[in-house]
Backbone as a chain_set.jsonl record, in Angstrom:
{"seq": "MIRKDGRSTDQLRPMRIVPNYLEPPLGSALIEMGDTKVICTVSHEEKVPPFLVGRGRGWLTAEYSMLPGSSSQRIPREGATGRPNSRSREIQRLIGRSLRAVVDLERLGEQTLYVDCDVIQADGGTRTASISGAYVALVEAIAALDQDGALPGASPLLAPLAAISVGVVGDELLLDLCYEEDARAETDMNVVMTEGGGIVEVQGT", "coords": {"N": [[-4.482, 69.26, 15.315], [-1.349, 68.554, 16.685], [0.256, 65.765, 17.762], [2.084, 64.357, 20.575], [4.004, 62.563, 19.531], [4.069, 63.399, 16.955], [2.107, 62.404, 15.287], [-0.869, 62.488, 13.191], [-4.337, 63.134, 14.037], [-5.845, 60.899, 13.306], [-4.088, 58.798, 12.974], [-2.363, 55.731, 13.272], [-0.024, 54.447, 15.721], [3.39, 53.462, 14.955], [3.43, 50.105, 13.93], [4.403, 46.764, 14.613], [4.536, 43.332, 14.044], [5.749, 40.286, 15.107], [5.652, 37.156, 14.087], [5.807, 33.713, 15.323], [7.451, 34.179, 17.534], [8.329, 32.951, 19.838], [9.648, 29.684, 20.493], [8.635, 27.305, 21.948], [5.674, 27.461, 22.38], [2.467, 26.557, 20.877], [1.55, 28.538, 19.168], [2.734, 31.875, 18.616], [3.435, 35.39, 19.108], [5.031, 38.55, 18.899], [3.899, 41.72, 19.502], [4.178, 45.116, 18.672], [3.079, 48.271, 19.377], [3.775, 51.356, 18.827], [5.399, 52.327, 21.707], [4.37, 50.331, 23.229], [4.551, 46.945, 24.051], [3.83, 43.568, 23.605], [3.874, 40.146, 24.406], [2.384, 37.412, 22.97], [0.987, 34.238, 23.363], [-0.128, 30.926, 22.43], [-1.339, 27.981, 23.739], [-2.282, 24.479, 24.106], [-4.61, 21.97, 25.304], [-5.751, 18.615, 25.275], [-8.431, 18.457, 26.277], [-11.479, 19.621, 27.82], [-13.245, 22.177, 29.744], [-15.263, 21.095, 32.596], [-18.007, 21.717, 32.096], [-18.292, 21.379, 29.399], [-17.715, 18.817, 28.682], [-18.196, 15.98, 26.685], [-19.825, 17.253, 24.868], [-18.866, 17.715, 22.382], [-17.522, 19.998, 21.556], [-15.048, 22.623, 21.638], [-12.996, 24.871, 23.668], [-11.907, 28.199, 24.405], [-9.756, 30.21, 26.217], [-8.419, 33.059, 28.006], [-5.546, 34.7, 29.431], [-4.105, 37.552, 31.013], [-1.435, 39.727, 31.726], [0.659, 42.22, 33.25], [4.064, 42.592, 33.211], [6.348, 43.015, 35.983], [8.336, 44.972, 35.377], [7.255, 46.413, 33.285], [6.238, 48.93, 33.407], [6.969, 52.318, 34.514], [6.626, 52.483, 37.227], [6.972, 49.833, 39.412], [5.064, 46.913, 38.906], [3.295, 44.889, 41.015], [3.491, 41.314, 41.206], [0.69, 39.25, 40.759], [0.507, 36.797, 42.066], [2.222, 37.192, 44.2], [1.0, 39.111, 45.784], [-1.348, 37.938, 46.537], [-3.853, 38.783, 46.02], [-6.533, 39.096, 43.742], [-6.217, 40.801, 40.644], [-8.34, 43.125, 39.573], [-8.445, 44.669, 37.237], [-6.795, 43.249, 35.442], [-8.275, 40.868, 35.29], [-10.636, 41.745, 34.07], [-9.638, 42.592, 31.591], [-8.568, 40.208, 30.513], [-10.878, 38.744, 30.198], [-12.12, 40.236, 28.211], [-10.308, 39.795, 26.089], [-10.6, 37.0, 25.765], [-13.376, 36.787, 25.115], [-13.398, 38.225, 22.711], [-11.75, 36.709, 20.965], [-13.087, 34.248, 20.978], [-15.285, 34.953, 19.527], [-14.563, 34.738, 16.889], [-13.991, 32.131, 16.447], [-15.031, 28.917, 15.625], [-16.224, 26.871, 17.862], [-17.18, 24.282, 17.797], [-15.99, 23.165, 15.54], [-13.463, 23.071, 16.506], [-13.345, 20.895, 18.155], [-13.088, 18.657, 21.039], [-11.072, 20.17, 22.747], [-8.92, 22.51, 24.426], [-7.894, 25.849, 23.986], [-5.388, 27.903, 25.191], [-4.791, 31.204, 25.693], [-2.248, 33.462, 26.246], [-1.317, 36.638, 27.266], [1.271, 38.735, 27.732], [2.37, 41.706, 28.92], [5.227, 43.403, 28.173], [6.195, 45.913, 27.966], [4.617, 48.925, 28.629], [2.655, 51.417, 27.172], [0.08, 52.531, 26.94], [-2.925, 51.284, 25.365], [-2.668, 48.525, 25.785], [-4.49, 46.406, 26.009], [-5.826, 46.33, 23.543], [-3.696, 45.914, 21.785], [-2.976, 43.411, 22.721], [-5.157, 41.829, 21.914], [-5.013, 41.987, 19.088], [-2.414, 40.957, 18.634], [-2.712, 38.444, 19.806], [-4.512, 37.257, 18.075], [-2.92, 36.79, 15.819], [-1.1, 34.94, 16.89], [-2.941, 32.946, 17.414], [-3.76, 32.163, 14.849], [-1.416, 30.932, 13.991], [-1.338, 28.817, 15.84], [-3.659, 27.347, 15.206], [-2.996, 26.545, 12.627], [-0.844, 24.87, 13.201], [-2.112, 22.843, 14.679], [-3.769, 21.838, 12.703], [-1.895, 20.844, 10.893], [-0.875, 18.786, 12.401], [-2.966, 17.07, 12.377], [-4.918, 17.368, 14.296], [-7.36, 18.569, 14.225], [-10.833, 18.139, 13.788], [-12.119, 18.702, 11.377], [-12.909, 21.247, 9.095], [-11.119, 24.399, 9.221], [-11.376, 26.125, 12.315], [-11.314, 28.869, 12.414], [-13.039, 31.851, 11.818], [-12.971, 34.532, 10.936], [-10.656, 37.236, 10.264], [-9.307, 39.292, 12.914], [-9.04, 42.3, 14.808], [-8.061, 44.996, 17.042], [-8.493, 48.313, 18.4], [-7.841, 51.47, 20.026], [-9.704, 54.447, 20.793], [-10.223, 57.872, 21.508], [-11.347, 60.868, 23.239], [-9.592, 63.745, 23.617], [-8.994, 66.757, 25.041], [-11.088, 67.914, 23.498], [-10.524, 66.853, 21.038], [-10.76, 64.195, 18.723], [-9.051, 61.241, 18.936], [-7.072, 58.639, 17.514], [-5.812, 55.484, 18.563], [-4.51, 55.733, 21.301], [-1.686, 56.802, 23.189], [-0.119, 56.328, 26.443], [0.062, 58.823, 27.774], [-1.893, 60.353, 26.47], [-4.153, 58.786, 26.946], [-4.384, 58.996, 29.72], [-5.326, 61.552, 29.979], [-7.717, 61.602, 28.732], [-11.108, 62.469, 28.052], [-13.028, 60.75, 27.189], [-12.684, 57.335, 26.582], [-12.314, 54.634, 24.45], [-12.429, 51.195, 23.431], [-12.293, 49.285, 20.56], [-13.266, 46.384, 18.938], [-13.013, 44.581, 16.007], [-13.958, 42.706, 13.04], [-12.354, 41.706, 9.936], [-14.208, 42.131, 7.915], [-15.681, 44.264, 8.803], [-17.434, 43.776, 10.839], [-18.669, 44.389, 14.088], [-17.294, 43.3, 17.022], [-16.919, 43.911, 19.72], [-17.498, 46.79, 21.737], [-16.072, 48.876, 24.005], [-16.384, 51.237, 26.381], [-15.501, 54.163, 28.344]], "CA": [[-3.751, 68.954, 16.55], [-0.128, 67.782, 16.536], [0.41, 64.95, 18.955], [3.421, 64.275, 21.164], [4.91, 61.847, 18.642], [3.974, 63.951, 15.614], [1.055, 61.778, 14.487], [-2.14, 63.177, 13.011], [-5.353, 62.63, 14.967], [-6.378, 59.613, 12.856], [-2.947, 57.971, 12.564], [-1.885, 54.712, 14.204], [1.394, 54.399, 16.039], [4.08, 52.424, 14.165], [3.08, 48.767, 14.407], [5.224, 45.653, 14.132], [4.158, 42.038, 14.6], [6.728, 39.247, 14.805], [5.094, 35.81, 14.319], [6.786, 32.692, 15.739], [8.43, 34.874, 18.366], [8.845, 31.955, 20.78], [9.644, 28.347, 19.905], [7.849, 26.241, 22.591], [4.209, 27.429, 22.278], [1.83, 26.171, 19.62], [1.563, 29.762, 18.378], [3.234, 33.012, 19.393], [3.696, 36.625, 18.366], [5.356, 39.791, 19.601], [3.296, 42.876, 18.843], [4.615, 46.423, 19.137], [2.288, 49.428, 18.948], [4.557, 52.419, 19.431], [6.245, 51.816, 22.783], [3.702, 49.205, 23.887], [5.034, 45.668, 23.523], [3.137, 42.448, 24.245], [4.138, 38.798, 23.901], [1.148, 36.618, 22.975], [1.22, 32.826, 23.073], [-1.284, 30.027, 22.455], [-1.055, 26.586, 24.059], [-3.541, 23.729, 24.074], [-4.749, 20.686, 25.973], [-6.799, 17.792, 24.658], [-9.548, 18.312, 27.21], [-12.289, 20.83, 27.932], [-13.804, 22.355, 31.087], [-16.334, 20.126, 32.916], [-19.315, 22.039, 31.526], [-18.309, 21.067, 27.969], [-17.362, 17.413, 28.457], [-19.178, 15.181, 25.975], [-20.667, 18.058, 23.981], [-18.273, 17.76, 21.053], [-17.002, 21.323, 21.188], [-13.886, 23.025, 22.402], [-13.048, 26.094, 24.461], [-10.76, 29.107, 24.322], [-9.724, 31.109, 27.359], [-7.266, 33.958, 27.93], [-4.99, 35.34, 30.612], [-3.388, 38.795, 30.694], [-0.698, 40.292, 32.858], [1.724, 43.187, 32.986], [5.251, 42.209, 33.953], [6.712, 44.054, 36.955], [9.13, 46.05, 34.796], [6.638, 46.948, 32.06], [5.873, 50.323, 33.652], [7.982, 53.038, 35.288], [6.404, 52.054, 38.598], [6.907, 48.373, 39.413], [3.739, 46.32, 39.066], [3.449, 43.658, 41.794], [2.941, 40.089, 40.645], [-0.551, 38.889, 41.432], [0.758, 35.681, 42.955], [2.921, 37.649, 45.398], [0.095, 39.9, 46.626], [-2.442, 37.104, 47.025], [-5.129, 39.446, 45.717], [-6.802, 39.157, 42.3], [-6.17, 42.119, 40.025], [-9.618, 43.245, 38.858], [-8.185, 45.188, 35.89], [-6.312, 42.138, 34.625], [-9.393, 39.948, 35.075], [-11.553, 42.349, 33.089], [-8.979, 42.605, 30.282], [-8.464, 38.863, 29.956], [-12.214, 38.349, 29.739], [-12.309, 40.91, 26.922], [-9.512, 39.082, 25.093], [-11.237, 35.712, 25.531], [-14.637, 36.98, 24.382], [-13.101, 38.692, 21.352], [-11.234, 35.61, 20.152], [-14.139, 33.232, 20.804], [-16.239, 35.44, 18.531], [-14.121, 34.391, 15.541], [-13.616, 30.716, 16.441], [-16.127, 27.966, 15.698], [-15.773, 25.947, 18.897], [-17.529, 22.917, 17.405], [-14.942, 22.708, 14.625], [-12.241, 22.871, 17.276], [-13.379, 19.598, 18.824], [-12.957, 18.727, 22.493], [-9.769, 20.6, 23.228], [-8.922, 23.886, 24.938], [-6.802, 26.738, 23.617], [-5.043, 28.867, 26.239], [-4.135, 32.394, 25.155], [-1.571, 34.244, 27.281], [-0.812, 37.923, 26.794], [2.141, 39.313, 28.756], [2.849, 43.032, 28.541], [6.609, 43.595, 28.604], [6.375, 47.366, 28.039], [3.277, 49.508, 28.518], [2.494, 52.838, 26.873], [-1.282, 52.69, 26.441], [-3.422, 50.355, 24.357], [-2.165, 47.156, 25.982], [-5.522, 45.389, 25.773], [-6.093, 46.218, 22.113], [-2.523, 45.259, 21.201], [-3.048, 42.005, 23.109], [-6.143, 41.159, 21.068], [-4.488, 41.873, 17.718], [-1.289, 40.03, 18.656], [-3.207, 37.105, 20.13], [-5.115, 36.677, 16.875], [-1.832, 36.274, 14.986], [-0.632, 33.713, 17.543], [-4.005, 31.949, 17.252], [-3.663, 31.662, 13.47], [-0.294, 29.985, 13.987], [-1.706, 27.634, 16.617], [-4.629, 26.563, 14.421], [-2.252, 25.925, 11.518], [-0.052, 23.772, 13.767], [-3.034, 21.757, 14.994], [-4.226, 21.26, 11.44], [-0.776, 20.081, 10.346], [-0.729, 17.58, 13.225], [-4.171, 16.263, 12.263], [-5.649, 17.454, 15.562], [-8.656, 19.21, 14.007], [-11.757, 17.148, 13.226], [-12.62, 19.059, 10.046], [-12.473, 22.534, 8.549], [-10.508, 25.327, 10.181], [-12.363, 26.79, 13.163], [-11.221, 30.328, 12.326], [-14.147, 32.392, 11.033], [-12.674, 35.839, 10.348], [-9.56, 37.978, 10.891], [-9.757, 40.126, 14.027], [-8.083, 43.279, 15.344], [-8.655, 45.941, 17.981], [-7.814, 49.608, 18.488], [-8.452, 52.405, 20.966], [-10.031, 55.784, 20.307], [-10.614, 58.675, 22.656], [-11.474, 62.318, 23.118], [-8.613, 64.424, 24.464], [-9.024, 68.192, 24.754], [-12.06, 68.134, 22.425], [-10.056, 66.251, 19.789], [-10.948, 62.748, 18.607], [-7.747, 60.668, 18.621], [-6.982, 57.199, 17.285], [-4.662, 54.761, 19.1], [-3.964, 56.599, 22.341], [-0.571, 56.41, 24.042], [-0.503, 56.46, 27.846], [-0.116, 60.232, 28.143], [-3.199, 60.775, 25.957], [-5.175, 57.997, 27.641], [-4.529, 59.511, 31.078], [-6.019, 62.846, 29.922], [-8.904, 61.475, 27.881], [-12.451, 62.608, 28.617], [-13.692, 59.505, 26.801], [-11.731, 56.354, 26.063], [-13.038, 53.462, 23.97], [-11.715, 50.129, 22.745], [-13.167, 48.726, 19.539], [-12.794, 45.123, 18.365], [-13.768, 44.368, 14.772], [-13.472, 41.73, 12.067], [-11.894, 42.282, 8.669], [-15.358, 42.54, 7.119], [-16.366, 45.416, 9.386], [-18.336, 43.39, 11.913], [-18.257, 44.833, 15.414], [-17.29, 42.234, 18.009], [-17.124, 44.503, 21.046], [-17.167, 48.191, 21.965], [-15.909, 49.049, 25.442], [-16.128, 52.668, 26.557], [-15.624, 54.781, 29.67]], "C": [[-2.519, 68.111, 16.229], [0.13, 67.054, 17.847], [1.881, 64.865, 19.381], [4.428, 63.626, 20.23], [4.782, 62.275, 17.187], [2.898, 63.347, 14.739], [-0.118, 62.718, 14.27], [-3.18, 62.506, 13.901], [-5.852, 61.241, 14.596], [-5.288, 58.63, 12.433], [-2.562, 56.988, 13.668], [-0.427, 54.958, 14.568], [2.068, 53.367, 15.129], [3.81, 51.053, 14.77], [4.005, 47.731, 13.789], [4.747, 44.384, 14.811], [5.183, 41.009, 14.14], [6.104, 37.885, 15.107], [6.206, 34.849, 14.749], [7.863, 33.28, 16.639], [9.087, 33.932, 19.372], [8.703, 30.566, 20.18], [8.686, 27.373, 20.603], [6.335, 26.283, 22.364], [3.73, 26.969, 20.908], [1.806, 27.346, 18.645], [2.064, 30.904, 19.235], [3.442, 34.213, 18.485], [4.121, 37.714, 19.338], [4.7, 40.909, 18.82], [3.812, 44.147, 19.495], [3.7, 47.479, 18.531], [2.943, 50.637, 19.584], [5.482, 51.814, 20.469], [5.57, 50.728, 23.597], [4.139, 47.908, 23.216], [4.397, 44.531, 24.318], [3.561, 41.144, 23.585], [2.864, 37.978, 24.063], [1.491, 35.182, 22.598], [-0.094, 32.051, 23.131], [-0.782, 28.612, 22.709], [-2.373, 25.806, 24.009], [-3.445, 22.444, 24.892], [-5.876, 19.926, 25.317], [-7.867, 17.45, 25.691], [-10.28, 19.64, 27.276], [-12.76, 20.984, 29.373], [-14.976, 21.399, 31.327], [-17.671, 20.434, 32.252], [-19.415, 21.741, 30.033], [-18.006, 19.599, 27.667], [-18.521, 16.669, 27.781], [-20.063, 15.951, 25.018], [-20.07, 18.242, 22.588], [-17.785, 19.116, 20.618], [-15.872, 21.708, 22.12], [-14.1, 24.321, 23.162], [-11.786, 26.899, 24.234], [-10.849, 30.056, 25.501], [-8.433, 31.913, 27.329], [-6.834, 34.427, 29.309], [-4.121, 36.514, 30.166], [-2.64, 39.25, 31.927], [0.31, 41.321, 32.355], [2.918, 42.79, 33.841], [5.686, 43.348, 34.872], [7.473, 45.228, 36.354], [8.523, 46.695, 33.564], [6.258, 48.415, 32.185], [6.966, 50.984, 34.48], [7.847, 52.769, 36.781], [6.192, 50.545, 38.6], [5.489, 47.883, 39.686], [3.889, 45.007, 39.826], [2.848, 42.459, 41.059], [1.716, 39.679, 41.458], [-0.352, 37.749, 42.413], [1.426, 36.104, 44.255], [1.988, 38.411, 46.341], [-1.009, 39.049, 47.224], [-3.809, 37.683, 46.763], [-5.34, 39.453, 44.211], [-6.798, 40.597, 41.802], [-7.409, 42.276, 39.152], [-9.42, 43.775, 37.443], [-7.732, 44.07, 34.972], [-7.429, 41.156, 34.306], [-10.33, 40.472, 33.99], [-10.947, 42.312, 31.693], [-8.899, 41.197, 29.696], [-9.822, 38.325, 29.526], [-12.531, 38.986, 28.386], [-11.552, 40.173, 25.819], [-10.174, 37.746, 24.743], [-12.52, 35.834, 24.734], [-14.372, 37.347, 22.922], [-12.651, 37.542, 20.462], [-12.274, 34.515, 19.947], [-15.152, 33.65, 19.748], [-15.84, 35.048, 17.106], [-13.607, 32.95, 15.474], [-14.879, 29.869, 16.548], [-15.693, 26.852, 16.65], [-16.15, 24.501, 18.595], [-16.493, 22.343, 16.445], [-13.632, 22.44, 15.356], [-12.187, 21.475, 17.879], [-13.113, 19.754, 20.31], [-11.509, 18.953, 22.915], [-9.847, 22.074, 23.604], [-7.688, 24.634, 24.454], [-6.618, 27.758, 24.731], [-4.249, 30.006, 25.616], [-3.537, 33.175, 26.323], [-0.981, 35.502, 26.665], [-0.033, 38.571, 27.927], [2.728, 40.624, 28.245], [4.271, 43.191, 29.073], [6.985, 45.073, 28.64], [5.04, 48.023, 27.741], [3.349, 50.998, 28.23], [1.116, 53.064, 26.258], [-1.647, 51.638, 25.407], [-2.958, 48.926, 24.54], [-3.225, 46.104, 25.69], [-5.82, 45.23, 24.286], [-4.914, 45.578, 21.383], [-2.541, 43.766, 21.511], [-4.012, 41.24, 22.213], [-5.596, 40.946, 19.655], [-3.328, 40.889, 17.656], [-1.734, 38.604, 18.916], [-3.864, 36.46, 18.918], [-4.039, 36.077, 15.969], [-1.292, 34.968, 15.573], [-1.656, 32.589, 17.383], [-3.992, 31.347, 15.851], [-2.548, 30.625, 13.37], [-0.675, 28.68, 14.685], [-2.674, 26.738, 15.848], [-3.928, 25.853, 13.264], [-1.438, 24.733, 12.019], [-0.932, 22.576, 14.111], [-3.503, 21.044, 13.732], [-3.136, 20.373, 10.837], [-0.583, 18.767, 11.1], [-1.947, 16.664, 13.152], [-5.045, 16.294, 13.498], [-6.989, 18.174, 15.437], [-9.594, 18.224, 13.318], [-12.23, 17.462, 11.812], [-12.027, 20.361, 9.559], [-11.882, 23.413, 9.642], [-11.586, 26.013, 11.013], [-12.31, 28.312, 13.091], [-12.273, 30.866, 11.357], [-13.813, 33.706, 10.332], [-11.447, 36.44, 11.011], [-10.1, 39.002, 11.889], [-8.66, 41.097, 14.427], [-8.825, 44.246, 16.254], [-7.833, 47.222, 18.015], [-8.545, 50.484, 19.497], [-8.737, 53.728, 20.263], [-10.493, 56.598, 21.503], [-10.739, 60.151, 22.317], [-10.534, 62.959, 24.127], [-8.609, 65.904, 24.091], [-9.907, 68.542, 23.577], [-11.611, 67.601, 21.064], [-10.283, 64.746, 19.843], [-9.639, 62.131, 18.124], [-7.837, 59.159, 18.462], [-5.717, 56.656, 17.947], [-3.911, 55.607, 20.13], [-2.735, 55.99, 23.013], [-0.966, 56.699, 25.494], [-0.776, 57.92, 28.23], [-1.468, 60.755, 27.668], [-4.331, 60.066, 26.697], [-5.44, 58.564, 29.039], [-5.304, 60.824, 31.106], [-7.356, 62.783, 29.198], [-10.202, 61.693, 28.652], [-13.271, 61.347, 28.34], [-12.647, 58.592, 26.188], [-12.511, 55.109, 25.67], [-12.077, 52.472, 23.33], [-12.698, 49.443, 21.799], [-12.513, 47.48, 18.949], [-13.659, 44.816, 17.151], [-13.146, 43.255, 13.946], [-13.061, 42.45, 10.791], [-13.067, 42.813, 7.837], [-16.135, 43.704, 7.693], [-17.352, 45.06, 10.475], [-17.803, 43.83, 13.26], [-18.402, 43.673, 16.392], [-17.568, 42.799, 19.386], [-16.733, 45.972, 21.014], [-17.178, 48.404, 23.467], [-15.54, 50.503, 25.683], [-16.272, 53.132, 27.983], [-15.59, 56.291, 29.522]], "O": [[-2.629, 67.073, 15.577], [0.211, 67.672, 18.909], [2.785, 65.25, 18.64], [5.572, 64.073, 20.136], [5.307, 61.617, 16.289], [2.77, 63.72, 13.573], [-0.343, 63.635, 15.06], [-2.932, 61.435, 14.454], [-6.243, 60.475, 15.477], [-5.535, 57.733, 11.627], [-2.451, 57.357, 14.837], [0.313, 55.597, 13.82], [1.394, 52.49, 14.589], [3.946, 50.863, 15.979], [4.347, 47.803, 12.609], [4.571, 44.362, 16.029], [5.453, 40.873, 12.946], [6.031, 37.494, 16.272], [7.39, 35.131, 14.564], [9.038, 32.931, 16.528], [10.258, 34.097, 19.714], [7.752, 30.296, 19.445], [7.968, 26.657, 19.905], [5.74, 25.224, 22.168], [4.471, 26.986, 19.925], [2.015, 27.171, 17.445], [1.85, 30.912, 20.447], [3.602, 34.082, 17.272], [3.627, 37.785, 20.463], [4.914, 41.04, 17.615], [3.877, 44.244, 20.721], [3.565, 47.566, 17.311], [2.701, 50.924, 20.757], [6.256, 50.905, 20.169], [6.15, 50.246, 24.57], [4.107, 47.78, 21.992], [4.423, 44.53, 25.549], [3.604, 41.044, 22.359], [2.33, 37.864, 25.166], [2.205, 34.943, 21.623], [-1.047, 32.464, 23.792], [0.084, 28.107, 21.993], [-3.446, 26.396, 23.885], [-2.362, 21.913, 25.136], [-6.849, 20.521, 24.853], [-8.157, 16.279, 25.936], [-9.759, 20.666, 26.837], [-12.687, 20.031, 30.149], [-15.61, 20.944, 30.375], [-18.4, 19.513, 31.882], [-20.498, 21.837, 29.455], [-18.039, 19.189, 26.507], [-19.663, 16.719, 28.238], [-20.964, 15.372, 24.412], [-20.691, 18.852, 21.717], [-17.646, 19.365, 19.42], [-15.751, 21.196, 23.233], [-15.223, 24.809, 23.288], [-10.731, 26.352, 23.912], [-11.903, 30.64, 25.754], [-7.458, 31.501, 26.7], [-7.643, 34.537, 30.23], [-3.495, 36.485, 29.107], [-3.154, 39.167, 33.043], [0.746, 41.29, 31.205], [2.797, 42.665, 35.06], [5.426, 44.515, 34.578], [7.277, 46.367, 36.778], [9.201, 47.448, 32.866], [5.985, 49.074, 31.182], [7.795, 50.299, 35.079], [8.833, 52.818, 37.517], [5.337, 50.034, 37.878], [4.807, 48.378, 40.583], [4.548, 44.092, 39.333], [1.829, 42.579, 40.379], [1.714, 39.755, 42.687], [-0.971, 37.73, 43.477], [1.235, 35.468, 45.291], [2.162, 38.363, 47.559], [-1.551, 39.376, 48.28], [-4.816, 37.147, 47.225], [-4.416, 39.784, 43.467], [-7.314, 41.496, 42.465], [-7.519, 41.633, 38.108], [-10.148, 43.376, 36.534], [-8.222, 43.949, 33.85], [-7.524, 40.664, 33.181], [-10.758, 39.727, 33.107], [-11.647, 42.037, 30.719], [-9.139, 41.014, 28.502], [-9.906, 37.533, 28.587], [-13.136, 38.353, 27.521], [-12.094, 39.95, 24.737], [-10.296, 37.4, 23.568], [-12.74, 35.081, 23.785], [-15.034, 36.844, 22.014], [-13.116, 37.414, 19.33], [-12.343, 33.917, 18.874], [-15.806, 32.802, 19.142], [-16.686, 35.028, 16.212], [-12.875, 32.591, 14.552], [-15.697, 30.07, 17.446], [-14.89, 25.994, 16.284], [-15.499, 23.583, 19.093], [-16.156, 21.162, 16.529], [-12.793, 21.674, 14.882], [-11.103, 20.93, 18.09], [-12.93, 20.872, 20.791], [-10.825, 18.039, 23.376], [-10.736, 22.794, 23.151], [-6.573, 24.114, 24.506], [-7.576, 28.4, 25.162], [-3.164, 29.794, 25.076], [-4.239, 33.508, 27.277], [-0.246, 35.445, 25.679], [-0.604, 38.917, 28.962], [3.48, 40.649, 27.271], [4.496, 43.123, 30.282], [7.975, 45.448, 29.268], [4.402, 47.723, 26.732], [4.013, 51.75, 28.944], [0.984, 53.694, 25.208], [-0.791, 51.159, 24.663], [-2.861, 48.179, 23.566], [-2.909, 45.028, 25.181], [-6.043, 44.113, 23.817], [-5.113, 44.784, 20.462], [-2.168, 42.949, 20.669], [-3.714, 40.121, 21.796], [-5.707, 39.854, 19.098], [-3.255, 40.075, 16.736], [-1.206, 37.663, 18.325], [-3.785, 35.243, 18.748], [-4.22, 34.991, 15.417], [-1.055, 34.005, 14.843], [-1.288, 31.424, 17.234], [-4.193, 30.143, 15.693], [-2.713, 29.576, 12.747], [-0.381, 27.589, 14.197], [-2.526, 25.516, 15.842], [-4.231, 24.699, 12.96], [-1.352, 23.707, 11.344], [-0.552, 21.431, 13.868], [-3.618, 19.819, 13.695], [-3.419, 19.286, 10.334], [-0.18, 17.761, 10.517], [-1.97, 15.607, 13.783], [-5.825, 15.372, 13.737], [-7.68, 18.37, 16.436], [-9.196, 17.549, 12.368], [-12.699, 16.564, 11.113], [-10.814, 20.565, 9.598], [-12.115, 23.196, 10.831], [-12.606, 26.438, 10.47], [-13.177, 28.981, 13.652], [-12.385, 30.399, 10.223], [-14.322, 33.967, 9.242], [-11.205, 36.194, 12.193], [-11.209, 39.513, 11.73], [-7.479, 40.753, 14.389], [-10.054, 44.311, 16.242], [-6.642, 47.223, 17.703], [-9.722, 50.266, 19.785], [-8.094, 54.077, 19.272], [-11.099, 56.049, 22.424], [-10.301, 60.613, 21.263], [-10.659, 62.749, 25.334], [-8.264, 66.266, 22.966], [-9.536, 69.369, 22.744], [-12.253, 67.872, 20.05], [-10.036, 64.103, 20.863], [-9.164, 62.453, 17.034], [-8.579, 58.487, 19.179], [-4.667, 57.297, 17.897], [-2.826, 56.123, 19.863], [-2.734, 54.811, 23.365], [-2.036, 57.255, 25.743], [-1.743, 58.206, 28.935], [-2.121, 61.518, 28.381], [-5.344, 60.68, 27.032], [-6.586, 58.606, 29.487], [-5.878, 61.181, 32.135], [-8.045, 63.794, 29.066], [-10.378, 61.178, 29.756], [-14.097, 60.936, 29.155], [-11.827, 59.022, 25.376], [-13.287, 54.586, 26.469], [-11.053, 52.852, 22.763], [-13.8, 49.068, 22.199], [-11.361, 47.513, 18.518], [-14.886, 44.791, 17.244], [-11.979, 42.905, 14.118], [-13.367, 43.624, 10.587], [-12.936, 43.821, 7.142], [-17.154, 44.1, 7.127], [-18.042, 45.938, 10.992], [-16.618, 43.664, 13.547], [-19.493, 43.13, 16.57], [-18.362, 42.238, 20.142], [-15.768, 46.357, 20.353], [-18.183, 48.143, 24.128], [-14.487, 50.955, 25.234], [-17.059, 52.579, 28.751], [-15.679, 57.011, 30.516]]}, "num_chains": 1, "name": "protein.A"}
């Protein structure tokens, strides 16, 4: 099967990651997977949610959004509609769970890392690109905290992490679906794994 962009069935789209993409955040990265582009940032506060106060461990949480101009049809801002976007909520929970799986929260100490993933251009695979880009931004953030002496001990990072989509389109198994393929897929899955081959999460529909 020859795909729209000429890739083979098991070939990734061209990928580019630009670390230190933004100056203000603790860590940041721009990730491009084909025509999908996501800006990922990591910020932090020296406090934890109430349920973790006094327990000597930190927390990591994530937020995800698609900017209004990221798609051919304008995407309303959630704050303007006054209604929570269930898709965004589900995706940000996936991002948070994935990153917490490779962070030792006790080594982090009582501080919170905030991961923000903003899609500036969408062409399929935004959640998997967000996870991979957010990991790069997280590495930067941890290094910055370590340099500032804000970590109580060893690095809290446990393993490198990345994610990718796979799907069945017209009886063909395809890797890294673009939007046109994703929209026609009989089965669509997102797989999050560590460098060593450990499966963090498999999400399928």
